[in-house]
mmCIF file with all atom_site columns, C-alpha atoms in Angstrom:
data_model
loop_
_atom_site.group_PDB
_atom_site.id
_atom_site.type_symbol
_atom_site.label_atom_id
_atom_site.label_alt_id
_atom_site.label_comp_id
_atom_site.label_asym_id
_atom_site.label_entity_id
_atom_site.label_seq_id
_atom_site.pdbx_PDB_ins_code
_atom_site.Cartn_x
_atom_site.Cartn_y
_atom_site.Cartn_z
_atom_site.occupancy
_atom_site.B_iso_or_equiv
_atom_site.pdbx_formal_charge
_atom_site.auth_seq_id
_atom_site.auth_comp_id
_atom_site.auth_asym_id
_atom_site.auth_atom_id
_atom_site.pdbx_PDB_model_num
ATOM 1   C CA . UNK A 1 1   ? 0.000   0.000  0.000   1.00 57.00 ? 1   UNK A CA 1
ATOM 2   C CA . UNK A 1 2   ? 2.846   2.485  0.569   1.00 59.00 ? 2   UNK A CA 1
ATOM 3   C CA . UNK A 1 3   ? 3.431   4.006  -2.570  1.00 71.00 ? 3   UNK A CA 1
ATOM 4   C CA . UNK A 1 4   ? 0.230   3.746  -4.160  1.00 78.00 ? 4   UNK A CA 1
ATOM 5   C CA . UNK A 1 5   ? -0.646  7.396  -3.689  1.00 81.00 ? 5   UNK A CA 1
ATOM 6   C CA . UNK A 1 6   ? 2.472   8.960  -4.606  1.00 85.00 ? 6   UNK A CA 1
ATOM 7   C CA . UNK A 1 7   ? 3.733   10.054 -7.891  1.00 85.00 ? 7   UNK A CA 1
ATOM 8   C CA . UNK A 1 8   ? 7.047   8.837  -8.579  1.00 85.00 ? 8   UNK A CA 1
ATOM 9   C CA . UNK A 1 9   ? 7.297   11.772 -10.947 1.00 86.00 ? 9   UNK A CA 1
ATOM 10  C CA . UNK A 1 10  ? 6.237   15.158 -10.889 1.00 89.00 ? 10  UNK A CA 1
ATOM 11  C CA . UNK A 1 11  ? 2.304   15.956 -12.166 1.00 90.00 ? 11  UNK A CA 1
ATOM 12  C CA . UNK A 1 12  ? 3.404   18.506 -14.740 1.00 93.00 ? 12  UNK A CA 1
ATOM 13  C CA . UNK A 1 13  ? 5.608   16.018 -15.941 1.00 92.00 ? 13  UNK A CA 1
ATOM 14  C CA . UNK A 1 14  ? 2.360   13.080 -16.061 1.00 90.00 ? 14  UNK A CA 1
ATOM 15  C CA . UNK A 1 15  ? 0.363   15.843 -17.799 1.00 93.00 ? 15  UNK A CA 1
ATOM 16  C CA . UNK A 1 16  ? 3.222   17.048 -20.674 1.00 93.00 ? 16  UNK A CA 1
ATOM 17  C CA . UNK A 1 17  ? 3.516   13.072 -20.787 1.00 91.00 ? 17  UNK A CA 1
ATOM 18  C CA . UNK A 1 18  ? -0.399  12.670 -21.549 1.00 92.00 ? 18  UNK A CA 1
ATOM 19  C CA . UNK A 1 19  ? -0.712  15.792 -23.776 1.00 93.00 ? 19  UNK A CA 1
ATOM 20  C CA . UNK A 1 20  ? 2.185   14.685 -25.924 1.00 93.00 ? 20  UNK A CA 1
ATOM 21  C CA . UNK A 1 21  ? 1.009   10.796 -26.652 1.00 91.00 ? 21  UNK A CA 1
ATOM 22  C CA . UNK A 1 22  ? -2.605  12.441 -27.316 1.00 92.00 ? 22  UNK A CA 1
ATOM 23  C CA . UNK A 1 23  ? -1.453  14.495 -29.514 1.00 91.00 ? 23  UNK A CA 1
ATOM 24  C CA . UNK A 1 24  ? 1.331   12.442 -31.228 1.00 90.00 ? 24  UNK A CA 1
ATOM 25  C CA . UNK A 1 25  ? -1.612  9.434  -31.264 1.00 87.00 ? 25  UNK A CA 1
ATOM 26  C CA . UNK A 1 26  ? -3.970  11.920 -33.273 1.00 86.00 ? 26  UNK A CA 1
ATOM 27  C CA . UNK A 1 27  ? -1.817  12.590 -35.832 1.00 86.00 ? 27  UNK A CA 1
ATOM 28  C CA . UNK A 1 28  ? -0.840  9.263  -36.643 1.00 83.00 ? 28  UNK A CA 1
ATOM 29  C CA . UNK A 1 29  ? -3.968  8.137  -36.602 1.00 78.00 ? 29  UNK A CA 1
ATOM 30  C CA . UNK A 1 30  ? -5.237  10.797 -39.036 1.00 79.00 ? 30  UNK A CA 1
ATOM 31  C CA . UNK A 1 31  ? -2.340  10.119 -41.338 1.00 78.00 ? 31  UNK A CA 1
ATOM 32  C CA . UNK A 1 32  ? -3.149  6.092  -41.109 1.00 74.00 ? 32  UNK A CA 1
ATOM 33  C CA . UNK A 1 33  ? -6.104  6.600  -42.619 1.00 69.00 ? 33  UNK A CA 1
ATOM 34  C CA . UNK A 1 34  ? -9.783  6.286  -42.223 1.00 62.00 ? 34  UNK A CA 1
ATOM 35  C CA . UNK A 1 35  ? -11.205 2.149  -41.467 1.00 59.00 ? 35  UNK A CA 1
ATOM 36  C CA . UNK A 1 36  ? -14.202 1.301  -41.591 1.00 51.00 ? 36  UNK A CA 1
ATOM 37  C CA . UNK A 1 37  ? -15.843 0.755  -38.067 1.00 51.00 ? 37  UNK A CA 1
ATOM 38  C CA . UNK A 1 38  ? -16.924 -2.220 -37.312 1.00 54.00 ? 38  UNK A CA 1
ATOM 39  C CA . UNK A 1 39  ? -14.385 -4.159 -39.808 1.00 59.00 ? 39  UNK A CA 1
ATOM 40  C CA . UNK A 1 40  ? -11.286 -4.321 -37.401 1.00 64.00 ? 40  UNK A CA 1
ATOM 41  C CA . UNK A 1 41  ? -9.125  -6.918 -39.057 1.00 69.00 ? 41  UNK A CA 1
ATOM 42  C CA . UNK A 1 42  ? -6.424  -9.291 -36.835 1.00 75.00 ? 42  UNK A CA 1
ATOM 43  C CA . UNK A 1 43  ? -3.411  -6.580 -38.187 1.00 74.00 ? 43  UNK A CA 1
ATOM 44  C CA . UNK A 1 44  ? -6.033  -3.595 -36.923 1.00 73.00 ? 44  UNK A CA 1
ATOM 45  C CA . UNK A 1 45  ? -6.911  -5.247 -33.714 1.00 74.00 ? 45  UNK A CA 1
ATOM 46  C CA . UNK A 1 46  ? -3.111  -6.172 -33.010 1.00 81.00 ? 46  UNK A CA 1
ATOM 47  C CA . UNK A 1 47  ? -2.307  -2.634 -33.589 1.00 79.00 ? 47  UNK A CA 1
ATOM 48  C CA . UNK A 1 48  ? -4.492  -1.492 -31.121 1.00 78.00 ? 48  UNK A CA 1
ATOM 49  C CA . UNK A 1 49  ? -2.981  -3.234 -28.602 1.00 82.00 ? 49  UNK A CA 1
ATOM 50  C CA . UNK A 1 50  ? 0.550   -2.983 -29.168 1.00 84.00 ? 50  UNK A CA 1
ATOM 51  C CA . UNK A 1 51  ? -0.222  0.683  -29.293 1.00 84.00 ? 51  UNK A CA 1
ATOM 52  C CA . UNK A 1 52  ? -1.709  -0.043 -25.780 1.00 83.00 ? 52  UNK A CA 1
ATOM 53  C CA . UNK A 1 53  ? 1.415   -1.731 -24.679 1.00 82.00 ? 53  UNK A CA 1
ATOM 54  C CA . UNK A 1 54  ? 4.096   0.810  -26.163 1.00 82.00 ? 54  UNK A CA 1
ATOM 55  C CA . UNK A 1 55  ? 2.107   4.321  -24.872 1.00 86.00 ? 55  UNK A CA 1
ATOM 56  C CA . UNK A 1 56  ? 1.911   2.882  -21.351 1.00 83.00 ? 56  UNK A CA 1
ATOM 57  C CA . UNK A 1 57  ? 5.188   4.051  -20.271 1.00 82.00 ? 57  UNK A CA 1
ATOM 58  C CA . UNK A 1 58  ? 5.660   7.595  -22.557 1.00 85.00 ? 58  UNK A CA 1
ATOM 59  C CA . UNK A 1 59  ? 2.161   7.845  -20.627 1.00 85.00 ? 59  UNK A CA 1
ATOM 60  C CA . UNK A 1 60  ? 3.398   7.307  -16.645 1.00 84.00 ? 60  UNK A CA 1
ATOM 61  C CA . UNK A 1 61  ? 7.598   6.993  -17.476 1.00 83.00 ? 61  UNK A CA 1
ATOM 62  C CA . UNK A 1 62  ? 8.500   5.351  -13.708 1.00 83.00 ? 62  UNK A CA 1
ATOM 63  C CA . UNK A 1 63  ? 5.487   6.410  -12.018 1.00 84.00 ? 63  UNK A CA 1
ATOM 64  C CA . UNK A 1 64  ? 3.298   3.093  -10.699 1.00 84.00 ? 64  UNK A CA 1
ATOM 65  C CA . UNK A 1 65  ? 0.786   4.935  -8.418  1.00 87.00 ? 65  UNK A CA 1
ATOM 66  C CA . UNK A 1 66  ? -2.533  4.997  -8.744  1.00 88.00 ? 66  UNK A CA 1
ATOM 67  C CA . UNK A 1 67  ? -2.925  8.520  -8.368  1.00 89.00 ? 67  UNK A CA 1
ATOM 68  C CA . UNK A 1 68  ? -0.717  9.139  -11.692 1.00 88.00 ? 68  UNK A CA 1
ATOM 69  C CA . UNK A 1 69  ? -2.802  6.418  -13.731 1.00 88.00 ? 69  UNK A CA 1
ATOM 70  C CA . UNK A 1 70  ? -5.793  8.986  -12.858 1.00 90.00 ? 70  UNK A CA 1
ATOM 71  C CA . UNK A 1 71  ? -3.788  11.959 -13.312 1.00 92.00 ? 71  UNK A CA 1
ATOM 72  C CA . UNK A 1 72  ? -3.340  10.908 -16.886 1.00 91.00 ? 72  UNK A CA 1
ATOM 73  C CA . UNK A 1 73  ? -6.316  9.649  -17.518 1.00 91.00 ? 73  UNK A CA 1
ATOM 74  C CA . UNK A 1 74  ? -7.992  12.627 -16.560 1.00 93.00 ? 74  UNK A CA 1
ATOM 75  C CA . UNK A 1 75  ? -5.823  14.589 -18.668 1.00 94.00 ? 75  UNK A CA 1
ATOM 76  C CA . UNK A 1 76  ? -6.686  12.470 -21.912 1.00 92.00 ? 76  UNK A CA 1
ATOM 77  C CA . UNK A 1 77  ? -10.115 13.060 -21.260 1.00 93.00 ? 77  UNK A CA 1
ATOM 78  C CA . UNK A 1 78  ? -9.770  16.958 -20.786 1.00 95.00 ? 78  UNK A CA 1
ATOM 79  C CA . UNK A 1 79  ? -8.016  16.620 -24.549 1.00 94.00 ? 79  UNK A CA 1
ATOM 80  C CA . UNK A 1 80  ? -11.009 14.609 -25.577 1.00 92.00 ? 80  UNK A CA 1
ATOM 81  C CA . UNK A 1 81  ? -13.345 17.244 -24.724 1.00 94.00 ? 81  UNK A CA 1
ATOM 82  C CA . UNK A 1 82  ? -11.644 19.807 -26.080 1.00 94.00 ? 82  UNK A CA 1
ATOM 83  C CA . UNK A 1 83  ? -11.018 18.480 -29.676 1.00 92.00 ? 83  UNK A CA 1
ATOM 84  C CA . UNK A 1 84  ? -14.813 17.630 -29.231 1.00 91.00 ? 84  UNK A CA 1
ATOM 85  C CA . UNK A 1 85  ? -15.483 21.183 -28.110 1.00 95.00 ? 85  UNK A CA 1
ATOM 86  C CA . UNK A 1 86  ? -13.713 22.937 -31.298 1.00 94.00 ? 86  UNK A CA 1
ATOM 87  C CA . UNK A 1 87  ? -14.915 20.209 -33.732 1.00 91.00 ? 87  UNK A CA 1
ATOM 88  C CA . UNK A 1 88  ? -18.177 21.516 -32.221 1.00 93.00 ? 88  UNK A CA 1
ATOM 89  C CA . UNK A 1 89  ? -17.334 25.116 -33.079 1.00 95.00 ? 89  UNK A CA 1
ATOM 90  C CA . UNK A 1 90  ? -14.900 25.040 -35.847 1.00 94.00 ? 90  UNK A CA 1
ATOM 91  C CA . UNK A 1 91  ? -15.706 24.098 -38.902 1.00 91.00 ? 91  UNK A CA 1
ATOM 92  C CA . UNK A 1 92  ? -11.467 23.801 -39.681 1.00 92.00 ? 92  UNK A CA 1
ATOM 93  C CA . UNK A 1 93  ? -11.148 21.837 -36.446 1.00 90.00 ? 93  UNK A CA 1
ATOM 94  C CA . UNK A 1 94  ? -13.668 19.705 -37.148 1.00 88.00 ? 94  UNK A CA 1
ATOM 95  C CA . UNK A 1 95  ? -11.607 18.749 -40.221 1.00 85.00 ? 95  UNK A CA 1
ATOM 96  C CA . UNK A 1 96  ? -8.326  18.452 -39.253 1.00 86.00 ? 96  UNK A CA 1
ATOM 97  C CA . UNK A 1 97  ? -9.345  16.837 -36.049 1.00 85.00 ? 97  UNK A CA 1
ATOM 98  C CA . UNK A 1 98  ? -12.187 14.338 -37.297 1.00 82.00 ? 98  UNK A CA 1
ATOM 99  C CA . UNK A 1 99  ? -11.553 14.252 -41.112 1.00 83.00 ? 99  UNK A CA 1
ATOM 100 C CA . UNK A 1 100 ? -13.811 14.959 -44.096 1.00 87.00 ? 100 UNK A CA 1
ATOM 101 C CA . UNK A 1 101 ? -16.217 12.267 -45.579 1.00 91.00 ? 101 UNK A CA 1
ATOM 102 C CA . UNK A 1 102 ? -15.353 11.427 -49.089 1.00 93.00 ? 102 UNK A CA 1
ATOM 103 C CA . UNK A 1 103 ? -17.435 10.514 -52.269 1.00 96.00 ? 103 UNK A CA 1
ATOM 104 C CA . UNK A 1 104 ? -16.508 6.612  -52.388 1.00 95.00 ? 104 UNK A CA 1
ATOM 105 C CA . UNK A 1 105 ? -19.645 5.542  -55.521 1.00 96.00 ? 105 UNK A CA 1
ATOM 106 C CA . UNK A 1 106 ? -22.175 7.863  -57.394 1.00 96.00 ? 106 UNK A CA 1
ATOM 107 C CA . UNK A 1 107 ? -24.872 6.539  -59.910 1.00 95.00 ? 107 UNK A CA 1
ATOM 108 C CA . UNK A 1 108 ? -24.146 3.044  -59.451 1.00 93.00 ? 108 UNK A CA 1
ATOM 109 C CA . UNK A 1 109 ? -20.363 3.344  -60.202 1.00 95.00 ? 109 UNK A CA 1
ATOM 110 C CA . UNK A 1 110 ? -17.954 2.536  -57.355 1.00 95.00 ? 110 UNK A CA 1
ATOM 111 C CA . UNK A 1 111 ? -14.838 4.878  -57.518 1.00 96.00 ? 111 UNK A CA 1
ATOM 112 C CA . UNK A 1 112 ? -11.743 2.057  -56.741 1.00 95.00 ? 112 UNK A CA 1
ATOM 113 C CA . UNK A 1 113 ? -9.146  4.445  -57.176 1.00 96.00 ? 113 UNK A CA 1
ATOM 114 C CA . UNK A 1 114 ? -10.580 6.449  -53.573 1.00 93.00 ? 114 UNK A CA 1
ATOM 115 C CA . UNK A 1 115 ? -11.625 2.955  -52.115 1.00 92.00 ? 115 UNK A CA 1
ATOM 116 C CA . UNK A 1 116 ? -7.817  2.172  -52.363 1.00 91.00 ? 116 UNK A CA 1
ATOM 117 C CA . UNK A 1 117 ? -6.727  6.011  -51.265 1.00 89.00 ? 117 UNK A CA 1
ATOM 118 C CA . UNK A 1 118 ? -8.629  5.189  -48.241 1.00 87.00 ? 118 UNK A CA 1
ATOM 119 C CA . UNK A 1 119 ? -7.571  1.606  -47.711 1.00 85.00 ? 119 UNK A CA 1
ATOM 120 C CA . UNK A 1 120 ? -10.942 0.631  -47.972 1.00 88.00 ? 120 UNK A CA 1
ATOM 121 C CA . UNK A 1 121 ? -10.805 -3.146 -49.381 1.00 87.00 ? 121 UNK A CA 1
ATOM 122 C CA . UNK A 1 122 ? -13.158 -3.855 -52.492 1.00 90.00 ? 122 UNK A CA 1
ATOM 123 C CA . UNK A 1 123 ? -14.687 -6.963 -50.036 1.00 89.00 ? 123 UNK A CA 1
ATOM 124 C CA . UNK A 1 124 ? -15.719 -4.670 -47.287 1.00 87.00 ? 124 UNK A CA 1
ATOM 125 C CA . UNK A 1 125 ? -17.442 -2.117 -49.567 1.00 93.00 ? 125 UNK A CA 1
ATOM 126 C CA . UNK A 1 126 ? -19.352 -5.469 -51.322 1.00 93.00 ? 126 UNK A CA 1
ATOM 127 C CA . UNK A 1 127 ? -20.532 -6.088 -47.341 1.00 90.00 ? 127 UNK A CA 1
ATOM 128 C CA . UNK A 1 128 ? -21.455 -3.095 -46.491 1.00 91.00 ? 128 UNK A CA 1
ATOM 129 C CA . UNK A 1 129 ? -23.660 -2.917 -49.339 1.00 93.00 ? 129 UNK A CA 1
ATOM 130 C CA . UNK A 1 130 ? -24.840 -6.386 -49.041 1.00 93.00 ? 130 UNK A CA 1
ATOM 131 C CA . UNK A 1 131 ? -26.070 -4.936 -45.123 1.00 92.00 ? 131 UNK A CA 1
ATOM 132 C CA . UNK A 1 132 ? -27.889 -2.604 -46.759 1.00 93.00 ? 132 UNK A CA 1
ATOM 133 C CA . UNK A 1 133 ? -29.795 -4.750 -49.242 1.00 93.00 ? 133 UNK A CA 1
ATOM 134 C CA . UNK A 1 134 ? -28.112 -2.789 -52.140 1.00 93.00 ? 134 UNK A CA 1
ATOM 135 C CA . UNK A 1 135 ? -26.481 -3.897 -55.104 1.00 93.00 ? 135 UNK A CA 1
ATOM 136 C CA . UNK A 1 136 ? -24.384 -1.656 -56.803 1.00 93.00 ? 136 UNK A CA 1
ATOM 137 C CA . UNK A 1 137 ? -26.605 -0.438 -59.774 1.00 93.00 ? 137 UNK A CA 1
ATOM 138 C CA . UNK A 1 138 ? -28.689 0.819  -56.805 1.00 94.00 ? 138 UNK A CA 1
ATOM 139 C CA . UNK A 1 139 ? -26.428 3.218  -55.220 1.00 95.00 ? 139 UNK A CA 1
ATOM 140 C CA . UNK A 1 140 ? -27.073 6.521  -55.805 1.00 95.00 ? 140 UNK A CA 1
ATOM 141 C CA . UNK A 1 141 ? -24.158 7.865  -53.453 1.00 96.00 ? 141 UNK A CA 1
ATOM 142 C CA . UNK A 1 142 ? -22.170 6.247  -51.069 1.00 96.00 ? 142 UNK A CA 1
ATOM 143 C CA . UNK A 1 143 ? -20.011 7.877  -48.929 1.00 95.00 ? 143 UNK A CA 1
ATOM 144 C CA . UNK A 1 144 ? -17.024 6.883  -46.502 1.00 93.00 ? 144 UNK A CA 1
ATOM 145 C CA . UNK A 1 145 ? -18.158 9.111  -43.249 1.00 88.00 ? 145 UNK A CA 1
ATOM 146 C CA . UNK A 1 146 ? -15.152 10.896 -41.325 1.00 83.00 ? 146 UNK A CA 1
ATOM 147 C CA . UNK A 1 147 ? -15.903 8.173  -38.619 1.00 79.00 ? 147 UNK A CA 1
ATOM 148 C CA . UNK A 1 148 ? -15.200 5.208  -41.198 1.00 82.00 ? 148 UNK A CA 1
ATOM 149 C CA . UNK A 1 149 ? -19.297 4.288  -41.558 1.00 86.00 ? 149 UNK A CA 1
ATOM 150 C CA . UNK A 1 150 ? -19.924 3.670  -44.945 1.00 91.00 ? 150 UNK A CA 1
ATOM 151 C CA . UNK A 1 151 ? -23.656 5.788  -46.045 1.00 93.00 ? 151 UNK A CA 1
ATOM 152 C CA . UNK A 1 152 ? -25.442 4.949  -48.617 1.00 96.00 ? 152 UNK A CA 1
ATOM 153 C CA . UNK A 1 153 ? -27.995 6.434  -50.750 1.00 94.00 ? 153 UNK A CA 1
ATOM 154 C CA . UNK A 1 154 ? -30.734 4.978  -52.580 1.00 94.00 ? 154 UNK A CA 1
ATOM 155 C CA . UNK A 1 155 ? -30.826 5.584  -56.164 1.00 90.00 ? 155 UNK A CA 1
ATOM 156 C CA . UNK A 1 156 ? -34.109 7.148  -57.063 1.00 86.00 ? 156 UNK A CA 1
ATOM 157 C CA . UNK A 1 157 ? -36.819 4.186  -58.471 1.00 76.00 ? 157 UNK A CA 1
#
């Protein structure tokens, strides 16, 4: 029990910590690319966890007490609220911070050139249609959302 209350480093120090991996994580998460949610493959899934694994200590460095662990987490969670604060308000931030949705099929033709830009596989595309009852001379739009859900629209009968 002794211990588990004090920081072994100072709380600036667990804050900077938990500021920088946010903000480091954001980026190259944005740069990996959108995936569609819902369709976490075994390399997606492993790379969530090693990520897990390898932030743990840039997040706490030497510190094992249980007052740090909170420190930091409330610190990612005060980021978390902000970037959903100025996505809220900011057009711009919203953007940068959540990504654009992009034009993926119109008029029944799907655009493979952006399915590959956004590492969307042709197979997942075919399922998400197929879980909307669609085939592809039915889609009027469908759209990759900033959040990786795939939209579609009805073509007109």
């Amino acid at each position: 029990m002794q211990g588990m209350f004090t920081l072994g480093v100072p709380a600036w120090e667990l804050a900077c910590r938990a500021a920088i991996v946010y903000v480091a994580l954001l980026i190259l998460l944005r740069l990996s690319g959108k995936h569609t949610v819902g369709e976490l493959s075994i390399f997606d899934l492993i790379v969530v966890i090693v990520i897990g694994s390898a932030v743990r200590t840039a997040l706490l460095g030497n510190d094992k007490s249980v007052l740090g662990g909170l420190l930091v987490v409330t610190v990612l969670l005060l980021l978390d609220y902000i970037s959903a604060f100025l996505s809220a308000r900011f057009r711009k931030a919203e953007h940068v911070l959540d990504g654009k949705p992009v034009l993926i099929a119109r008029d029944g033709v799907v655009f493979h050139d952006v399915l590959k830009q956004c590492n969307v596989a042709p197979g997942t595309f075919q399922s998400a249609m197929r879980s909307h009852s669609l085939t592809t001379a039915q889609i009027g739009q469908a759209i990759l959302e900033a959040n990786g859900n795939i939209t579609f629209c009805r073509k007109p009968e």
